[in-house]
XYZ file of C-alpha atoms in Angstrom:
566
model
C 90.686 -109.332 83.993
C 89.157 -112.788 84.487
C 85.782 -111.463 83.259
C 87.388 -110.110 80.079
C 89.073 -113.467 79.419
C 85.791 -115.264 79.978
C 83.966 -112.960 77.554
C 86.714 -113.442 74.944
C 86.459 -117.220 75.341
C 82.697 -117.132 74.840
C 83.072 -114.844 71.817
C 85.642 -117.173 70.213
C 83.371 -120.164 70.818
C 80.430 -118.446 69.132
C 82.658 -117.430 66.211
C 83.887 -121.027 65.857
C 80.313 -122.328 65.791
C 79.393 -119.814 63.082
C 82.399 -120.825 61.007
C 81.470 -124.507 61.378
C 77.898 -123.707 60.311
C 79.117 -121.767 57.272
C 81.557 -124.543 56.400
C 78.801 -127.136 56.692
C 76.575 -125.054 54.438
C 79.398 -124.732 51.923
C 79.989 -128.478 51.965
C 76.348 -129.191 51.267
C 75.909 -126.549 48.584
C 75.008 -127.929 45.162
C 75.555 -131.546 46.274
C 73.230 -134.232 44.872
C 72.446 -137.795 45.763
C 73.561 -140.470 43.264
C 70.570 -142.607 44.218
C 68.011 -143.142 41.411
C 65.375 -145.138 43.313
C 62.679 -142.781 44.747
C 61.903 -145.319 47.467
C 65.436 -144.817 48.767
C 66.003 -141.069 48.366
C 62.547 -140.035 49.634
C 61.093 -140.151 53.129
C 57.616 -141.657 53.540
C 55.038 -141.533 56.336
C 52.153 -143.957 56.738
C 48.846 -142.116 57.166
C 45.716 -143.118 59.097
C 43.903 -144.025 55.874
C 46.562 -146.638 55.116
C 48.278 -144.668 52.334
C 51.670 -142.966 52.312
C 52.715 -139.326 52.358
C 56.031 -138.080 50.940
C 57.820 -135.777 53.397
C 60.908 -134.853 51.379
C 64.411 -136.129 50.807
C 66.019 -138.569 53.208
C 69.386 -136.855 52.742
C 70.706 -135.035 49.671
C 68.343 -133.934 46.893
C 68.253 -135.368 43.380
C 68.434 -133.306 40.210
C 65.418 -134.959 38.578
C 62.770 -135.755 41.165
C 60.153 -138.468 40.661
C 57.319 -138.876 43.183
C 56.109 -142.499 42.909
C 52.482 -143.568 43.205
C 53.339 -146.550 45.435
C 55.746 -147.414 48.216
C 56.103 -151.010 49.422
C 53.143 -151.811 47.148
C 50.946 -149.358 49.089
C 49.506 -146.234 47.376
C 51.205 -142.871 47.872
C 48.494 -140.184 47.890
C 49.963 -137.069 49.457
C 53.000 -134.756 49.333
C 53.501 -133.186 52.740
C 53.760 -129.608 53.957
C 57.070 -127.977 52.916
C 58.292 -131.372 51.750
C 60.738 -129.981 49.177
C 61.047 -126.433 50.403
C 64.814 -125.869 50.697
C 66.706 -125.532 53.949
C 68.325 -122.245 54.873
C 71.584 -121.442 56.567
C 72.056 -119.401 59.699
C 72.087 -116.148 57.690
C 68.937 -117.042 55.752
C 70.582 -118.162 52.517
C 69.422 -121.340 50.745
C 72.046 -124.105 50.843
C 69.960 -127.006 49.488
C 70.831 -127.651 45.843
C 68.073 -126.781 43.326
C 65.888 -129.415 41.721
C 65.763 -129.244 37.929
C 62.571 -131.191 37.186
C 59.687 -132.835 39.049
C 57.466 -135.669 37.820
C 54.528 -136.708 39.991
C 53.040 -140.061 39.051
C 49.334 -140.802 38.594
C 47.665 -141.683 41.881
C 48.868 -138.731 43.945
C 45.788 -136.704 45.001
C 47.082 -134.040 47.390
C 49.910 -131.489 47.493
C 50.137 -129.687 50.807
C 51.142 -126.112 51.691
C 54.501 -124.872 50.308
C 55.397 -128.392 49.215
C 57.604 -127.168 46.350
C 58.061 -123.503 47.313
C 61.496 -122.155 46.371
C 62.774 -125.554 45.210
C 63.802 -123.737 41.981
C 62.615 -126.483 39.632
C 62.317 -125.560 35.959
C 59.448 -127.927 35.183
C 56.675 -129.885 36.863
C 54.562 -132.682 35.401
C 51.385 -133.162 37.421
C 48.984 -136.148 37.278
C 45.284 -135.824 36.489
C 44.633 -137.708 39.730
C 45.409 -134.497 41.682
C 42.352 -133.026 43.381
C 43.882 -130.753 46.057
C 46.735 -128.225 45.781
C 47.295 -126.152 48.927
C 48.476 -122.560 49.294
C 51.753 -121.510 47.639
C 52.484 -125.101 46.680
C 54.687 -123.991 43.745
C 55.361 -120.386 44.757
C 58.693 -118.575 44.322
C 60.130 -120.897 41.688
C 60.932 -118.333 39.020
C 60.163 -119.152 35.399
C 58.861 -122.728 35.684
C 56.572 -124.742 33.373
C 53.670 -126.821 34.622
C 50.555 -128.525 33.296
C 47.022 -128.017 34.594
C 45.456 -131.231 36.008
C 41.920 -131.949 34.768
C 40.305 -133.145 37.983
C 41.253 -130.473 40.506
C 38.712 -129.660 43.201
C 40.695 -127.174 45.299
C 43.420 -124.611 44.478
C 44.842 -122.754 47.473
C 46.018 -119.133 47.755
C 48.826 -118.366 45.268
C 49.153 -122.101 44.581
C 50.304 -121.618 40.967
C 51.871 -118.175 41.454
C 54.310 -117.381 38.630
C 53.628 -120.580 36.652
C 54.058 -120.997 32.880
C 51.271 -123.379 31.905
C 51.788 -125.720 28.969
C 48.145 -125.199 27.953
C 46.987 -122.092 26.066
C 43.453 -122.440 27.432
C 42.597 -123.237 31.049
C 39.129 -124.674 31.608
C 37.896 -124.305 35.176
C 35.131 -126.691 36.149
C 33.875 -126.888 39.720
C 37.219 -126.011 41.316
C 37.289 -124.062 44.587
C 39.594 -121.148 43.782
C 41.321 -119.150 46.488
C 42.836 -115.657 46.290
C 45.787 -115.265 43.968
C 45.435 -118.851 42.726
C 46.838 -118.032 39.261
C 48.581 -114.735 40.062
C 51.517 -113.898 37.816
C 51.006 -116.866 35.486
C 51.204 -116.955 31.667
C 47.531 -117.902 31.156
C 46.173 -116.625 27.812
C 42.527 -117.697 27.948
C 40.283 -118.873 30.759
C 36.898 -120.537 30.379
C 34.646 -121.181 33.359
C 32.603 -124.295 32.540
C 30.571 -124.501 35.735
C 28.413 -122.042 37.665
C 30.035 -119.772 40.229
C 28.093 -117.161 42.200
C 31.251 -115.721 43.730
C 35.005 -115.892 43.289
C 37.961 -114.813 45.404
C 40.087 -111.697 44.943
C 43.347 -111.474 42.943
C 42.818 -114.821 41.173
C 44.426 -113.558 37.944
C 46.464 -110.743 39.482
C 49.226 -109.553 37.132
C 48.644 -112.260 34.498
C 50.288 -110.154 31.808
C 49.487 -112.545 28.920
C 45.805 -113.079 29.720
C 43.789 -111.984 26.677
C 40.325 -113.419 27.132
C 38.083 -114.648 29.947
C 34.707 -116.332 29.606
C 32.958 -115.750 32.925
C 30.012 -117.863 34.121
C 26.600 -116.239 33.751
C 25.837 -117.148 37.352
C 28.610 -114.915 38.739
C 27.292 -112.045 40.885
C 30.485 -110.147 41.696
C 33.874 -109.485 40.106
C 36.065 -109.466 43.243
C 38.662 -106.828 43.964
C 41.928 -106.935 41.989
C 40.768 -110.050 40.128
C 42.353 -108.862 36.853
C 44.737 -106.266 38.272
C 47.625 -105.636 35.880
C 46.331 -107.947 33.129
C 47.803 -105.681 30.459
C 46.881 -107.965 27.525
C 43.213 -108.418 28.461
C 41.194 -107.230 25.468
C 37.626 -108.352 26.063
C 35.457 -108.967 29.082
C 31.734 -109.722 29.018
C 29.737 -109.374 32.214
C 26.942 -111.883 32.720
C 23.410 -110.738 33.430
C 23.726 -111.605 37.127
C 26.755 -109.401 37.836
C 25.760 -106.876 40.512
C 29.121 -105.550 41.613
C 32.624 -104.943 40.268
C 35.209 -104.811 43.036
C 37.911 -102.239 43.691
C 40.861 -102.321 41.260
C 39.293 -105.312 39.526
C 40.634 -104.163 36.121
C 43.327 -101.748 37.265
C 45.956 -101.106 34.554
C 44.306 -103.369 31.971
C 45.991 -101.372 29.217
C 44.492 -103.085 26.151
C 40.912 -103.227 27.420
C 39.078 -100.846 25.068
C 35.379 -101.019 25.893
C 33.075 -102.119 28.697
C 29.323 -102.237 28.970
C 28.098 -101.786 32.527
C 24.928 -103.862 32.417
C 21.536 -103.033 33.833
C 21.947 -105.188 36.958
C 25.315 -103.823 38.057
C 24.705 -101.673 41.126
C 28.240 -100.757 42.198
C 31.677 -100.270 40.657
C 34.433 -100.187 43.275
C 37.235 -97.693 43.818
C 39.839 -97.641 41.024
C 38.081 -100.578 39.342
C 39.140 -99.508 35.817
C 41.698 -96.877 36.768
C 44.759 -96.524 34.494
C 43.177 -98.831 31.911
C 43.146 -98.405 28.138
C 39.382 -97.867 27.955
C 38.083 -95.788 25.049
C 34.358 -96.260 25.598
C 32.088 -96.935 28.585
C 28.344 -97.557 28.290
C 25.776 -97.794 31.074
C 22.581 -99.793 30.716
C 20.851 -99.671 34.085
C 18.724 -97.173 35.995
C 20.884 -96.495 39.056
C 24.493 -97.233 39.981
C 27.101 -96.163 42.534
C 30.592 -95.435 41.262
C 33.192 -95.278 44.003
C 36.285 -93.071 44.144
C 38.279 -92.957 40.903
C 36.489 -95.976 39.394
C 37.520 -94.763 35.910
C 40.332 -92.463 36.978
C 43.228 -91.619 34.676
C 41.905 -93.484 31.637
C 43.802 -91.326 29.151
C 41.962 -92.640 26.075
C 38.455 -92.627 27.545
C 36.622 -90.184 25.311
C 33.235 -91.774 24.736
C 30.769 -92.017 27.613
C 27.213 -93.292 27.027
C 25.043 -92.662 30.075
C 21.701 -93.525 28.457
C 19.003 -93.552 31.201
C 21.231 -94.265 34.193
C 21.420 -92.184 37.358
C 24.905 -92.254 38.851
C 25.964 -91.667 42.429
C 29.580 -90.442 42.446
C 29.723 -89.489 38.773
C 32.433 -86.808 38.801
C 34.729 -88.432 41.342
C 34.689 -91.642 39.310
C 36.034 -90.084 36.088
C 38.743 -87.760 37.419
C 41.582 -87.128 34.980
C 39.846 -88.877 32.059
C 39.133 -86.731 28.948
C 35.461 -87.624 28.090
C 35.267 -85.599 24.897
C 32.153 -87.355 23.632
C 29.268 -87.726 26.101
C 25.854 -88.952 24.973
C 22.556 -89.081 26.861
C 19.263 -90.718 25.993
C 16.095 -88.704 25.392
C 14.803 -89.820 28.813
C 17.970 -89.084 30.759
C 17.635 -87.184 34.034
C 20.803 -85.326 33.049
C 21.358 -82.590 30.501
C 24.414 -81.420 28.617
C 25.453 -77.800 28.967
C 28.547 -76.675 27.099
C 29.597 -80.370 26.992
C 29.269 -80.683 30.787
C 26.838 -82.997 32.576
C 24.269 -81.129 34.657
C 21.217 -82.023 36.680
C 18.197 -79.822 37.360
C 16.179 -80.143 40.551
C 13.696 -77.644 42.008
C 14.600 -75.240 39.205
C 18.259 -75.214 40.300
C 21.019 -76.558 38.104
C 23.997 -78.441 39.513
C 26.996 -79.044 37.304
C 28.094 -82.629 38.026
C 30.926 -83.255 35.600
C 32.713 -80.476 33.736
C 35.645 -80.026 31.402
C 38.429 -77.485 31.098
C 36.713 -75.768 28.161
C 33.482 -75.085 30.095
C 32.462 -71.420 29.924
C 28.816 -71.252 30.971
C 29.064 -70.644 34.714
C 26.382 -67.964 34.408
C 23.796 -70.711 33.761
C 24.363 -72.894 36.809
C 23.553 -72.671 40.527
C 25.881 -75.241 42.085
C 29.182 -76.834 41.156
C 29.179 -80.435 42.371
C 31.742 -82.546 44.202
C 34.837 -83.176 42.050
C 33.111 -81.558 39.050
C 36.325 -79.949 37.733
C 38.935 -82.086 39.515
C 42.244 -82.130 37.594
C 40.946 -79.654 34.975
C 43.173 -76.910 33.544
C 42.132 -73.240 33.191
C 44.007 -70.219 31.906
C 41.348 -67.966 33.397
C 38.568 -69.166 35.662
C 35.778 -66.672 36.435
C 32.932 -67.928 38.635
C 30.142 -65.307 38.870
C 27.893 -64.533 41.837
C 24.895 -66.441 40.456
C 26.664 -69.617 41.626
C 25.400 -70.395 45.123
C 28.054 -72.880 46.230
C 31.185 -74.701 45.172
C 30.712 -78.111 46.764
C 33.548 -80.111 48.377
C 36.536 -80.878 46.158
C 34.887 -79.264 43.138
C 38.263 -78.020 41.806
C 40.642 -80.342 43.652
C 44.005 -80.785 41.889
C 42.959 -78.312 39.181
C 45.533 -76.036 37.520
C 44.358 -72.415 37.355
C 46.391 -69.507 36.038
C 44.034 -66.716 37.171
C 41.084 -67.215 39.513
C 38.192 -64.865 40.223
C 35.414 -66.404 42.311
C 32.236 -64.656 43.453
C 30.106 -67.699 44.342
C 28.307 -67.136 47.623
C 30.004 -70.059 49.374
C 33.203 -71.959 48.738
C 32.769 -75.399 50.289
C 35.128 -77.673 52.181
C 38.327 -78.455 50.262
C 36.840 -76.933 47.108
C 40.303 -76.061 45.755
C 42.236 -78.678 47.699
C 45.708 -79.225 46.274
C 45.018 -77.027 43.262
C 47.712 -74.959 41.570
C 46.656 -71.298 41.414
C 48.874 -68.458 40.211
C 46.622 -65.529 41.247
C 43.342 -65.331 43.161
C 40.655 -62.687 43.704
C 38.022 -64.007 46.093
C 34.684 -62.184 46.463
C 32.763 -65.078 48.086
C 30.792 -64.412 51.248
C 31.770 -67.658 52.979
C 35.065 -69.504 52.587
C 34.728 -72.978 54.084
C 36.960 -75.215 56.158
C 40.121 -76.142 54.235
C 38.662 -74.555 51.096
C 42.110 -73.685 49.700
C 44.196 -76.135 51.713
C 47.544 -77.104 50.187
C 47.123 -74.801 47.192
C 50.447 -74.386 45.398
C 52.176 -71.397 43.719
C 49.774 -68.743 45.065
C 51.892 -65.834 46.336
C 49.327 -63.011 46.634
C 45.752 -63.501 47.848
C 43.125 -60.790 47.432
C 40.083 -61.138 49.696
C 37.790 -58.673 47.953
C 34.659 -56.759 48.966
C 31.935 -59.310 49.496
C 33.982 -61.662 51.668
C 32.492 -61.961 55.122
C 33.614 -65.088 56.921
C 36.697 -67.280 56.626
C 36.570 -70.647 58.380
C 39.343 -72.555 60.132
C 42.081 -74.032 57.938
C 40.629 -72.232 54.922
C 44.111 -71.379 53.644
C 46.084 -74.043 55.498
C 49.550 -74.988 54.253
C 49.892 -72.427 51.448
C 53.668 -72.578 51.584
C 54.145 -70.142 48.685
C 51.802 -67.470 50.049
C 53.599 -64.184 50.840
C 50.899 -61.469 50.961
C 47.209 -61.285 51.834
C 44.893 -58.298 51.280
C 41.788 -58.333 53.495
C 38.877 -56.170 52.407
C 36.743 -54.085 54.755
C 33.715 -56.409 54.380
C 35.417 -59.323 56.133
C 33.854 -59.787 59.588
C 35.460 -62.938 60.947
C 38.570 -65.023 60.373
C 38.629 -68.172 62.513
C 41.534 -69.756 64.394
C 44.136 -71.371 62.119
C 42.592 -69.970 58.947
C 46.129 -69.317 57.665
C 47.937 -71.971 59.679
C 51.254 -73.299 58.353
C 51.671 -70.496 55.789
C 55.413 -70.331 56.450
C 56.211 -67.725 53.791
C 53.417 -65.342 54.769
C 55.106 -62.092 55.847
C 52.562 -59.323 55.166
C 48.818 -59.029 55.692
C 47.125 -55.764 54.664
C 43.826 -54.889 56.319
C 42.275 -52.084 54.289
C 39.414 -50.928 56.513
C 39.460 -47.335 57.846
C 36.731 -47.416 60.512
C 35.236 -49.692 63.168
C 33.960 -52.337 63.746
C 37.031 -54.302 62.756
C 37.398 -57.902 61.686
C 37.301 -60.582 64.384
C 40.714 -62.232 64.267
C 43.578 -62.922 66.656
C 47.053 -64.372 66.954
C 45.828 -67.896 66.329
C 44.733 -66.994 62.804
C 48.316 -66.914 61.499
C 50.132 -69.527 63.585
C 52.670 -72.111 62.475
C 53.695 -75.267 64.314
C 56.746 -75.209 66.554
C 56.776 -78.994 66.148
C 54.347 -81.797 65.365
C 54.602 -83.153 68.892
C 51.227 -83.339 70.628
C 51.123 -82.527 74.361
C 49.451 -84.608 77.021
C 46.250 -82.621 76.655
C 46.271 -83.315 72.891
C 47.308 -79.805 71.846
C 50.035 -78.546 69.520
C 52.563 -75.839 70.374
C 52.475 -72.982 67.882
C 54.018 -69.588 67.184
C 54.086 -66.757 64.605
C 56.973 -65.930 62.288
C 59.150 -63.206 63.830
C 59.037 -61.145 60.617
C 55.277 -61.475 60.153
C 53.412 -58.121 59.959
C 49.786 -57.132 59.711
C 49.430 -53.630 58.245
C 46.467 -51.505 59.330
C 45.293 -47.948 58.746
C 46.119 -45.405 61.453
C 42.403 -44.779 62.060
C 41.884 -48.282 63.485
C 45.379 -49.014 64.821
C 44.478 -48.581 68.527
C 41.346 -50.705 68.141
C 43.360 -53.484 66.498
C 45.950 -53.389 69.273
C 43.193 -53.808 71.879
C 41.212 -56.551 70.174
C 43.944 -58.637 68.533
C 46.480 -58.800 71.338
C 45.896 -62.290 72.675
C 45.038 -65.638 71.225
C 41.593 -66.830 72.220
C 41.330 -69.963 74.317
C 41.669 -72.959 72.046
C 41.499 -76.706 72.662
C 43.892 -77.602 69.841
C 46.757 -75.071 69.843
C 49.006 -73.578 72.534
C 50.223 -70.040 71.855
C 50.966 -67.531 74.582
C 52.408 -64.540 72.759
C 50.581 -61.399 71.669
C 49.804 -60.283 68.108
C 50.504 -56.702 69.249
C 54.169 -56.746 68.248
C 53.216 -57.754 64.685
C 50.698 -54.923 64.045
C 52.113 -52.106 61.928
C 50.505 -48.676 61.463
C 50.309 -47.493 57.852
């Protein structure tokens, strides 16, 4: 009983303290000092160099803040770290009243980290004497106006984040710029007056009113996300020394219509121009690497001028962009075939970048990586002259009816494609070749198929029936793993030898929990059946009964109970 009383007493004391804290916060909320002399409402600290630093308010804030250039006839040069960042209550809410305006007098040279963060001022007037503004100095202040000092030497990360500058044109001359320095601002035009070999990432991130940038000719790299989300950016000229454009550098630049990738540019990063408004891209060099989705999803990108360039990553770079007008120079290593880009080497033709309307499969030997990614086909017929579909060649494609006789279907060739019907005659079906294919209910493995690798048809959740031809010799463990709707497999052969398969071919996870020996517990659907001809029934029972030893899956049951004699 005494313990309960003691606990109640402690609880009441804590509650009383919280109430007092809340009451104190309420008392202070939106209260301002009546003092008008900055030397009395501000706190100052004498620095080692003999000048003063402002550390914030002595007590209550003022509505219109003035930072003086002197205190006791001694210069004030610095505004301290978090000097005017508001205080928060016990629950995290701000209880310091907002400042409406800030005027900093000439003579102040330094603003430290977060000095005015969240102070909620509507306007700032900065002196030209400022040389150093630290990270997030004015961050999280909503829709505030500010001027750009002329003599800055250092701008920290996100220092001006969200600012509305009073100038239409910002001239940057010799300033050390850190990442996100002008992110989210209203800048319309930027001119770099001095030479920069490199700049930091995200400097103009999400500057939605930025229309024009004049970059220095000395610049060697456009850093990642430098102009991300600059939806009003219309023109960008790359200097002769640019060698690299970073990932997402111009992502979602919706009004950017044309870019010329100059002769010295060696690399364009992943998603560099993805989701932009580009209509035309021209290449001027001899060799360039385009990383994943560099020009992905540019819905208006129809004109592509390759000229003499050789491109590493061509197809993967332009996924889901229309490219209805492709031009090559007379000396190009590429050739156009039925409006697709191809390359010939050792008398073999590889299709590198195709379109939905392509209909000349009988003239090619290989289909390259991502060549038809995101394309749409009513009927896709790939004849047996095609030697191999390389990885991801039809990833995310939409195919109504598929018939493929290419000798080999490579890794993830049809990954995440939508296929309504499929007849597969290919000799080899690679690892994860049809993984995550959607809408396919009936799969026909036709005469010509010989070997099906692990995970070849993994996670086909719509698959209900599979017909296996007599030419199939081997189906590896987990070839049809996680096909939860698969109920019937029909094996059409009438004599021996029979296909090499076992229980592990058709397993599904019991759970995603991995055991101590890094294996996964698996099973087979109770209503799963594999139908075989009576002539080979006994042989199938003998050879398919148990799951082979496997270092990834644990399954102890027999396939015997699932074999049905036809």
